[in-house]
Amino acid sequence: MVTGSGERRFHDQISWLMFLFSIFVIWVHSYNVDLFSGGAQDGVWSLADRIENFVSVGLGQIAVPGFFLLSSYLFFRNFSWDKLLRKWKSRGFSVLIPYVVWNLIYYLGYMAASRFLAIRSVVGRDIIPFSVQEIWRAVSQYAYAPIFWYLYQLIFLIIVSPMIYALVKNRAVGLFWIVGLVFAVHLHLDMRHPNTDALLYYSVAAYFAVHRRGLVERSMGEEAMRNRCMAESVAGVIISVFCYRRMMTPGADVLWTCFYRMAVPMTCWAFACGIRLPKVRPWMRQSMFLYAIHFVVVRFVNKGAALLTGHV
């Protein structure tokens, strides 16, 4: 059990990984070779494309699964039925309200920007109307902020959290549920609310939070465990590389993508357990703000630079 300084370290570790995954998300949306290459696919542009593709697909794509894993673990850590309403209320303030507010901000921003001819080409939209229908579309379909598909999925996962807890509370039933989700992903039995793969990530973390908390948090403040954590980190890197190579094989089973996207965040967690983390700065705890604002900044920087250099 984590207490005292170990508890502080646990939350610092969460903050560090949330910040790291936010940086990974920025990498996903920073891909810009196509804006400057003019369609060329050889020489330096081919090399740049391979590098950016690895950063975007190889690292960036693990960010959202990492968020799902951490969010689920925090939700089900110390969970009991009498805490459900309190948990839902907390997530209402930390997830639902930010989702609604940021989607409205994006909608109003795009609506205003679409009315200025000088930046309309950067926005990439015609004049956007101001109406109740568009406001509803902005919120219910994240129409003007596609990056918030993650929060959209997380809201549904939080809603079905009682069902998940009921299933994973029993060890055998929980394992059967997770294996069933693995087969569902393999068979492409896709759901929308929530997505099957998101449900898999969330359920795996829930199982660890309920049954394997000692395994996850055992090294908090325990110097003797650090070497073991580093050994697990090395093993995690090997597993991640193996899954990545299988994932990138033409015609590969989608399961390799899911396994890879779970293996990397878990490896990051093990590595963070085995090192002395630098002090968390207050601005590093603003992962929601960083996640919310990065897309418009990256888009305007990339497309603005392309316009200035005559590539768009």
Short mmCIF file of C-alpha atoms in Angstrom, two decimals:
data_model
loop_
_atom_site.label_atom_id
_atom_site.label_comp_id
_atom_site.label_asym_id
_atom_site.label_seq_id
_atom_site.Cartn_x
_atom_site.Cartn_y
_atom_site.Cartn_z
CA MET A 1 0.00 0.00 0.00
CA VAL A 2 1.25 3.46 -0.88
CA THR A 3 1.34 6.02 1.92
CA GLY A 4 3.06 9.30 2.76
CA SER A 5 5.93 10.14 0.43
CA GLY A 6 5.05 7.10 -1.70
CA GLU A 7 1.61 8.57 -2.36
CA ARG A 8 3.16 11.87 -3.41
CA ARG A 9 5.54 10.05 -5.71
CA PHE A 10 2.64 8.12 -7.22
CA HIS A 11 0.82 11.32 -8.13
CA ASP A 12 4.02 12.91 -9.39
CA GLN A 13 4.54 9.90 -11.61
CA ILE A 14 0.99 10.24 -12.94
CA SER A 15 1.64 13.92 -13.69
CA TRP A 16 4.90 13.14 -15.49
CA LEU A 17 3.31 10.49 -17.69
CA MET A 18 0.26 12.64 -18.43
CA PHE A 19 2.63 15.41 -19.50
CA LEU A 20 4.71 12.98 -21.58
CA PHE A 21 1.63 11.61 -23.33
CA SER A 22 0.50 15.18 -24.05
CA ILE A 23 3.82 15.76 -25.84
CA PHE A 24 3.24 12.55 -27.81
CA VAL A 25 -0.17 13.88 -28.90
CA ILE A 26 1.50 17.04 -30.18
CA TRP A 27 3.87 14.88 -32.22
CA VAL A 28 0.90 13.12 -33.84
CA HIS A 29 -0.56 16.39 -35.07
CA SER A 30 2.78 17.97 -36.00
CA TYR A 31 3.24 15.81 -39.11
CA ASN A 32 3.88 18.33 -41.89
CA VAL A 33 6.08 16.80 -44.61
CA ASP A 34 3.14 16.73 -47.02
CA LEU A 35 2.74 20.51 -46.66
CA PHE A 36 6.29 21.25 -47.79
CA SER A 37 7.35 18.37 -50.06
CA GLY A 38 5.20 19.41 -53.01
CA GLY A 39 4.39 15.75 -53.61
CA ALA A 40 8.05 14.70 -53.83
CA GLN A 41 8.70 11.31 -52.24
CA ASP A 42 12.41 10.78 -52.74
CA GLY A 43 15.66 12.02 -51.25
CA VAL A 44 15.44 14.16 -48.15
CA TRP A 45 11.64 14.24 -48.27
CA SER A 46 11.46 10.44 -48.13
CA LEU A 47 13.76 10.41 -45.10
CA ALA A 48 11.78 13.19 -43.41
CA ASP A 49 8.55 11.31 -44.09
CA ARG A 50 9.90 8.10 -42.52
CA ILE A 51 11.13 9.99 -39.45
CA GLU A 52 7.89 11.89 -38.96
CA ASN A 53 5.84 8.77 -39.61
CA PHE A 54 7.76 6.85 -36.93
CA VAL A 55 7.37 9.69 -34.43
CA SER A 56 3.67 10.03 -35.22
CA VAL A 57 2.71 6.34 -35.51
CA GLY A 58 5.46 4.70 -33.48
CA LEU A 59 5.31 7.00 -30.47
CA GLY A 60 2.49 9.49 -30.82
CA GLN A 61 -0.24 6.89 -31.26
CA ILE A 62 0.37 5.40 -27.81
CA ALA A 63 -0.63 8.64 -26.09
CA VAL A 64 -4.41 8.20 -26.02
CA PRO A 65 -4.24 4.53 -24.93
CA GLY A 66 -1.86 5.76 -22.23
CA PHE A 67 -4.45 8.32 -21.14
CA PHE A 68 -7.13 5.59 -21.04
CA LEU A 69 -4.90 3.35 -18.91
CA LEU A 70 -4.03 6.09 -16.43
CA SER A 71 -7.60 7.44 -16.27
CA SER A 72 -9.00 3.98 -15.60
CA TYR A 73 -6.40 3.14 -12.97
CA LEU A 74 -7.13 6.38 -11.12
CA PHE A 75 -10.89 5.78 -11.32
CA PHE A 76 -10.77 2.22 -9.95
CA ARG A 77 -7.93 2.74 -7.46
CA ASN A 78 -9.49 2.36 -4.00
CA PHE A 79 -12.89 2.00 -5.69
CA SER A 80 -15.99 0.75 -3.89
CA TRP A 81 -19.69 1.05 -4.73
CA ASP A 82 -20.28 3.79 -2.16
CA LYS A 83 -17.69 5.96 -3.97
CA LEU A 84 -19.35 5.74 -7.39
CA LEU A 85 -21.38 8.97 -7.21
CA ARG A 86 -18.37 10.84 -5.84
CA LYS A 87 -16.22 9.49 -8.68
CA TRP A 88 -18.82 10.43 -11.29
CA LYS A 89 -19.13 13.92 -9.84
CA SER A 90 -15.36 14.38 -9.89
CA ARG A 91 -15.16 13.24 -13.53
CA GLY A 92 -18.04 15.54 -14.40
CA PHE A 93 -15.85 18.48 -13.41
CA SER A 94 -12.59 17.11 -14.82
CA VAL A 95 -13.87 15.51 -18.05
CA LEU A 96 -17.45 16.38 -19.05
CA ILE A 97 -17.37 20.13 -18.42
CA PRO A 98 -13.95 20.63 -20.09
CA TYR A 99 -15.19 18.57 -23.06
CA VAL A 100 -18.24 20.81 -23.53
CA VAL A 101 -16.40 24.07 -22.92
CA TRP A 102 -13.46 23.33 -25.22
CA ASN A 103 -15.71 22.15 -28.03
CA LEU A 104 -17.66 25.39 -27.78
CA ILE A 105 -14.42 27.40 -27.77
CA TYR A 106 -13.21 25.61 -30.90
CA TYR A 107 -16.56 26.14 -32.61
CA LEU A 108 -16.67 29.85 -31.81
CA GLY A 109 -13.03 30.24 -32.83
CA TYR A 110 -13.51 28.53 -36.18
CA MET A 111 -16.76 30.41 -36.76
CA ALA A 112 -15.02 33.75 -36.18
CA ALA A 113 -11.91 32.82 -38.18
CA SER A 114 -13.97 31.63 -41.16
CA ARG A 115 -15.23 35.17 -41.58
CA PHE A 116 -11.75 36.59 -42.21
CA LEU A 117 -10.62 35.95 -45.76
CA ALA A 118 -6.94 36.35 -44.82
CA ILE A 119 -6.95 33.31 -42.55
CA ARG A 120 -9.77 31.28 -44.09
CA SER A 121 -7.30 29.18 -46.09
CA VAL A 122 -5.44 28.35 -42.86
CA VAL A 123 -8.70 27.39 -41.16
CA GLY A 124 -9.65 25.32 -44.20
CA ARG A 125 -13.40 25.96 -43.92
CA ASP A 126 -16.05 28.08 -45.59
CA ILE A 127 -18.08 30.52 -43.53
CA ILE A 128 -19.46 28.64 -40.54
CA PRO A 129 -22.99 29.59 -39.43
CA PHE A 130 -23.91 30.49 -35.88
CA SER A 131 -26.92 28.35 -34.94
CA VAL A 132 -28.25 26.05 -32.27
CA GLN A 133 -27.83 23.12 -34.66
CA GLU A 134 -24.14 23.87 -35.16
CA ILE A 135 -23.61 24.33 -31.44
CA TRP A 136 -25.19 20.93 -30.81
CA ARG A 137 -23.11 19.36 -33.58
CA ALA A 138 -19.96 20.90 -32.11
CA VAL A 139 -20.67 19.36 -28.70
CA SER A 140 -22.32 16.06 -29.59
CA GLN A 141 -20.02 15.19 -32.51
CA TYR A 142 -16.87 17.19 -31.63
CA ALA A 143 -17.26 18.54 -35.19
CA TYR A 144 -14.80 21.40 -34.82
CA ALA A 145 -12.32 19.74 -32.47
CA PRO A 146 -11.73 16.15 -33.65
CA ILE A 147 -8.98 15.74 -31.05
CA PHE A 148 -11.69 15.45 -28.42
CA TRP A 149 -12.78 12.04 -29.67
CA TYR A 150 -10.64 10.82 -26.76
CA LEU A 151 -12.70 12.66 -24.14
CA TYR A 152 -15.88 11.63 -25.96
CA GLN A 153 -14.85 7.98 -25.58
CA LEU A 154 -13.70 8.53 -22.00
CA ILE A 155 -17.12 9.93 -21.06
CA PHE A 156 -18.79 6.71 -22.24
CA LEU A 157 -16.19 4.61 -20.43
CA ILE A 158 -16.91 6.50 -17.22
CA ILE A 159 -20.64 5.96 -17.72
CA VAL A 160 -20.19 2.18 -18.05
CA SER A 161 -17.63 2.01 -15.24
CA PRO A 162 -20.07 0.27 -12.84
CA MET A 163 -20.47 -2.56 -15.37
CA ILE A 164 -16.69 -2.79 -15.79
CA TYR A 165 -16.16 -2.91 -12.03
CA ALA A 166 -18.85 -5.58 -11.63
CA LEU A 167 -17.04 -7.70 -14.21
CA VAL A 168 -13.43 -7.25 -13.05
CA LYS A 169 -14.18 -7.43 -9.33
CA ASN A 170 -14.03 -11.20 -9.58
CA ARG A 171 -10.59 -12.30 -10.78
CA ALA A 172 -11.78 -15.14 -13.01
CA VAL A 173 -14.70 -13.22 -14.50
CA GLY A 174 -12.44 -10.22 -15.03
CA LEU A 175 -9.88 -12.26 -16.94
CA PHE A 176 -12.65 -13.86 -19.01
CA TRP A 177 -13.99 -10.38 -19.82
CA ILE A 178 -10.58 -9.12 -20.93
CA VAL A 179 -9.95 -12.22 -23.06
CA GLY A 180 -13.39 -11.70 -24.60
CA LEU A 181 -12.46 -8.13 -25.49
CA VAL A 182 -9.22 -9.34 -27.06
CA PHE A 183 -11.19 -11.69 -29.30
CA ALA A 184 -13.70 -8.92 -30.05
CA VAL A 185 -10.87 -6.69 -31.27
CA HIS A 186 -9.40 -9.56 -33.28
CA LEU A 187 -12.78 -10.26 -34.91
CA HIS A 188 -13.38 -6.54 -35.58
CA LEU A 189 -16.52 -6.52 -33.44
CA ASP A 190 -16.35 -2.77 -33.23
CA MET A 191 -18.55 -0.62 -31.05
CA ARG A 192 -18.84 3.16 -31.11
CA HIS A 193 -19.89 4.02 -27.57
CA PRO A 194 -17.29 3.21 -26.40
CA ASN A 195 -14.89 1.78 -28.97
CA THR A 196 -13.91 -1.85 -28.39
CA ASP A 197 -10.19 -1.12 -28.17
CA ALA A 198 -10.77 1.74 -25.73
CA LEU A 199 -12.88 -0.61 -23.60
CA LEU A 200 -10.01 -3.10 -23.67
CA TYR A 201 -7.45 -0.53 -22.45
CA TYR A 202 -9.82 0.73 -19.76
CA SER A 203 -10.69 -2.78 -18.55
CA VAL A 204 -7.08 -3.92 -18.35
CA ALA A 205 -6.16 -0.95 -16.17
CA ALA A 206 -9.29 -1.51 -14.06
CA TYR A 207 -8.23 -5.12 -13.44
CA PHE A 208 -4.77 -4.01 -12.33
CA ALA A 209 -6.26 -1.34 -10.06
CA VAL A 210 -8.57 -3.84 -8.38
CA HIS A 211 -6.35 -6.94 -8.20
CA ARG A 212 -2.74 -6.02 -8.94
CA ARG A 213 -2.27 -2.66 -7.27
CA GLY A 214 0.72 -3.94 -5.34
CA LEU A 215 2.41 -4.92 -8.59
CA VAL A 216 1.81 -1.49 -10.11
CA GLU A 217 2.74 0.64 -7.10
CA ARG A 218 5.14 -1.59 -5.19
CA SER A 219 8.22 0.48 -6.02
CA MET A 220 6.89 3.78 -4.72
CA GLY A 221 9.57 4.96 -2.31
CA GLU A 222 11.24 1.55 -2.22
CA GLU A 223 14.88 1.82 -3.30
CA ALA A 224 15.30 -1.96 -3.38
CA MET A 225 12.71 -2.25 -6.15
CA ARG A 226 14.37 0.14 -8.57
CA ASN A 227 16.66 -2.41 -10.20
CA ARG A 228 13.69 -4.69 -10.74
CA CYS A 229 11.75 -1.86 -12.32
CA MET A 230 14.62 -1.10 -14.68
CA ALA A 231 14.79 -4.79 -15.65
CA GLU A 232 11.05 -4.68 -16.35
CA SER A 233 11.62 -1.54 -18.43
CA VAL A 234 14.16 -3.36 -20.60
CA ALA A 235 11.74 -6.27 -21.01
CA GLY A 236 9.01 -3.80 -21.87
CA VAL A 237 11.16 -2.20 -24.56
CA ILE A 238 11.84 -5.61 -26.11
CA ILE A 239 8.13 -6.49 -26.07
CA SER A 240 7.21 -3.08 -27.48
CA VAL A 241 9.71 -3.39 -30.35
CA PHE A 242 8.42 -6.88 -31.14
CA CYS A 243 4.79 -5.69 -31.16
CA TYR A 244 5.72 -2.64 -33.26
CA ARG A 245 7.42 -4.76 -35.90
CA ARG A 246 4.42 -7.08 -36.05
CA MET A 247 2.07 -4.10 -36.16
CA MET A 248 3.91 -2.61 -39.15
CA THR A 249 3.82 -5.89 -41.10
CA PRO A 250 1.41 -5.63 -44.07
CA GLY A 251 -1.89 -7.29 -43.22
CA ALA A 252 -1.04 -7.57 -39.53
CA ASP A 253 -3.78 -8.37 -37.04
CA VAL A 254 -5.12 -5.23 -35.37
CA LEU A 255 -4.39 -6.88 -32.03
CA TRP A 256 -0.69 -6.14 -32.48
CA THR A 257 -1.57 -2.46 -32.60
CA CYS A 258 -3.51 -2.75 -29.35
CA PHE A 259 -0.75 -4.75 -27.67
CA TYR A 260 1.85 -2.21 -28.77
CA ARG A 261 -0.25 0.70 -27.55
CA MET A 262 -0.53 -0.93 -24.14
CA ALA A 263 3.06 -2.13 -23.93
CA VAL A 264 4.67 1.29 -24.41
CA PRO A 265 2.72 3.15 -21.67
CA MET A 266 3.31 0.23 -19.29
CA THR A 267 7.02 0.36 -20.11
CA CYS A 268 7.04 4.10 -19.45
CA TRP A 269 5.41 3.44 -16.08
CA ALA A 270 7.98 0.79 -15.14
CA PHE A 271 10.84 3.08 -16.20
CA ALA A 272 9.42 5.98 -14.17
CA CYS A 273 9.23 3.67 -11.13
CA GLY A 274 12.92 2.89 -11.45
CA ILE A 275 14.32 6.43 -11.60
CA ARG A 276 14.31 9.47 -9.38
CA LEU A 277 11.86 11.77 -11.11
CA PRO A 278 12.60 15.50 -11.34
CA LYS A 279 10.24 17.79 -9.51
CA VAL A 280 6.89 18.27 -11.21
CA ARG A 281 6.35 21.88 -12.21
CA PRO A 282 2.85 23.36 -11.77
CA TRP A 283 2.47 23.94 -15.52
CA MET A 284 3.20 20.26 -16.17
CA ARG A 285 -0.01 19.37 -14.37
CA GLN A 286 -2.05 21.25 -16.98
CA SER A 287 -2.18 18.29 -19.36
CA MET A 288 -5.83 18.99 -20.24
CA PHE A 289 -5.02 22.54 -21.31
CA LEU A 290 -2.00 21.38 -23.30
CA TYR A 291 -4.07 18.67 -24.98
CA ALA A 292 -6.87 21.12 -25.75
CA ILE A 293 -4.83 24.00 -27.14
CA HIS A 294 -2.06 22.23 -29.04
CA PHE A 295 -4.07 21.34 -32.16
CA VAL A 296 -4.96 24.89 -33.16
CA VAL A 297 -1.41 26.09 -32.45
CA VAL A 298 0.21 23.31 -34.46
CA ARG A 299 -2.26 23.73 -37.32
CA PHE A 300 -1.73 27.47 -37.60
CA VAL A 301 2.06 27.18 -37.32
CA ASN A 302 2.29 24.43 -39.95
CA LYS A 303 -0.18 25.86 -42.44
CA GLY A 304 0.94 29.41 -41.80
CA ALA A 305 4.57 28.48 -42.50
CA ALA A 306 3.52 26.59 -45.63
CA LEU A 307 1.60 29.64 -46.86
CA LEU A 308 4.55 31.96 -46.23
CA THR A 309 6.90 29.68 -48.15
CA GLY A 310 4.46 29.30 -51.03
CA HIS A 311 3.74 25.60 -50.54
CA VAL A 312 -0.02 25.97 -50.05
#
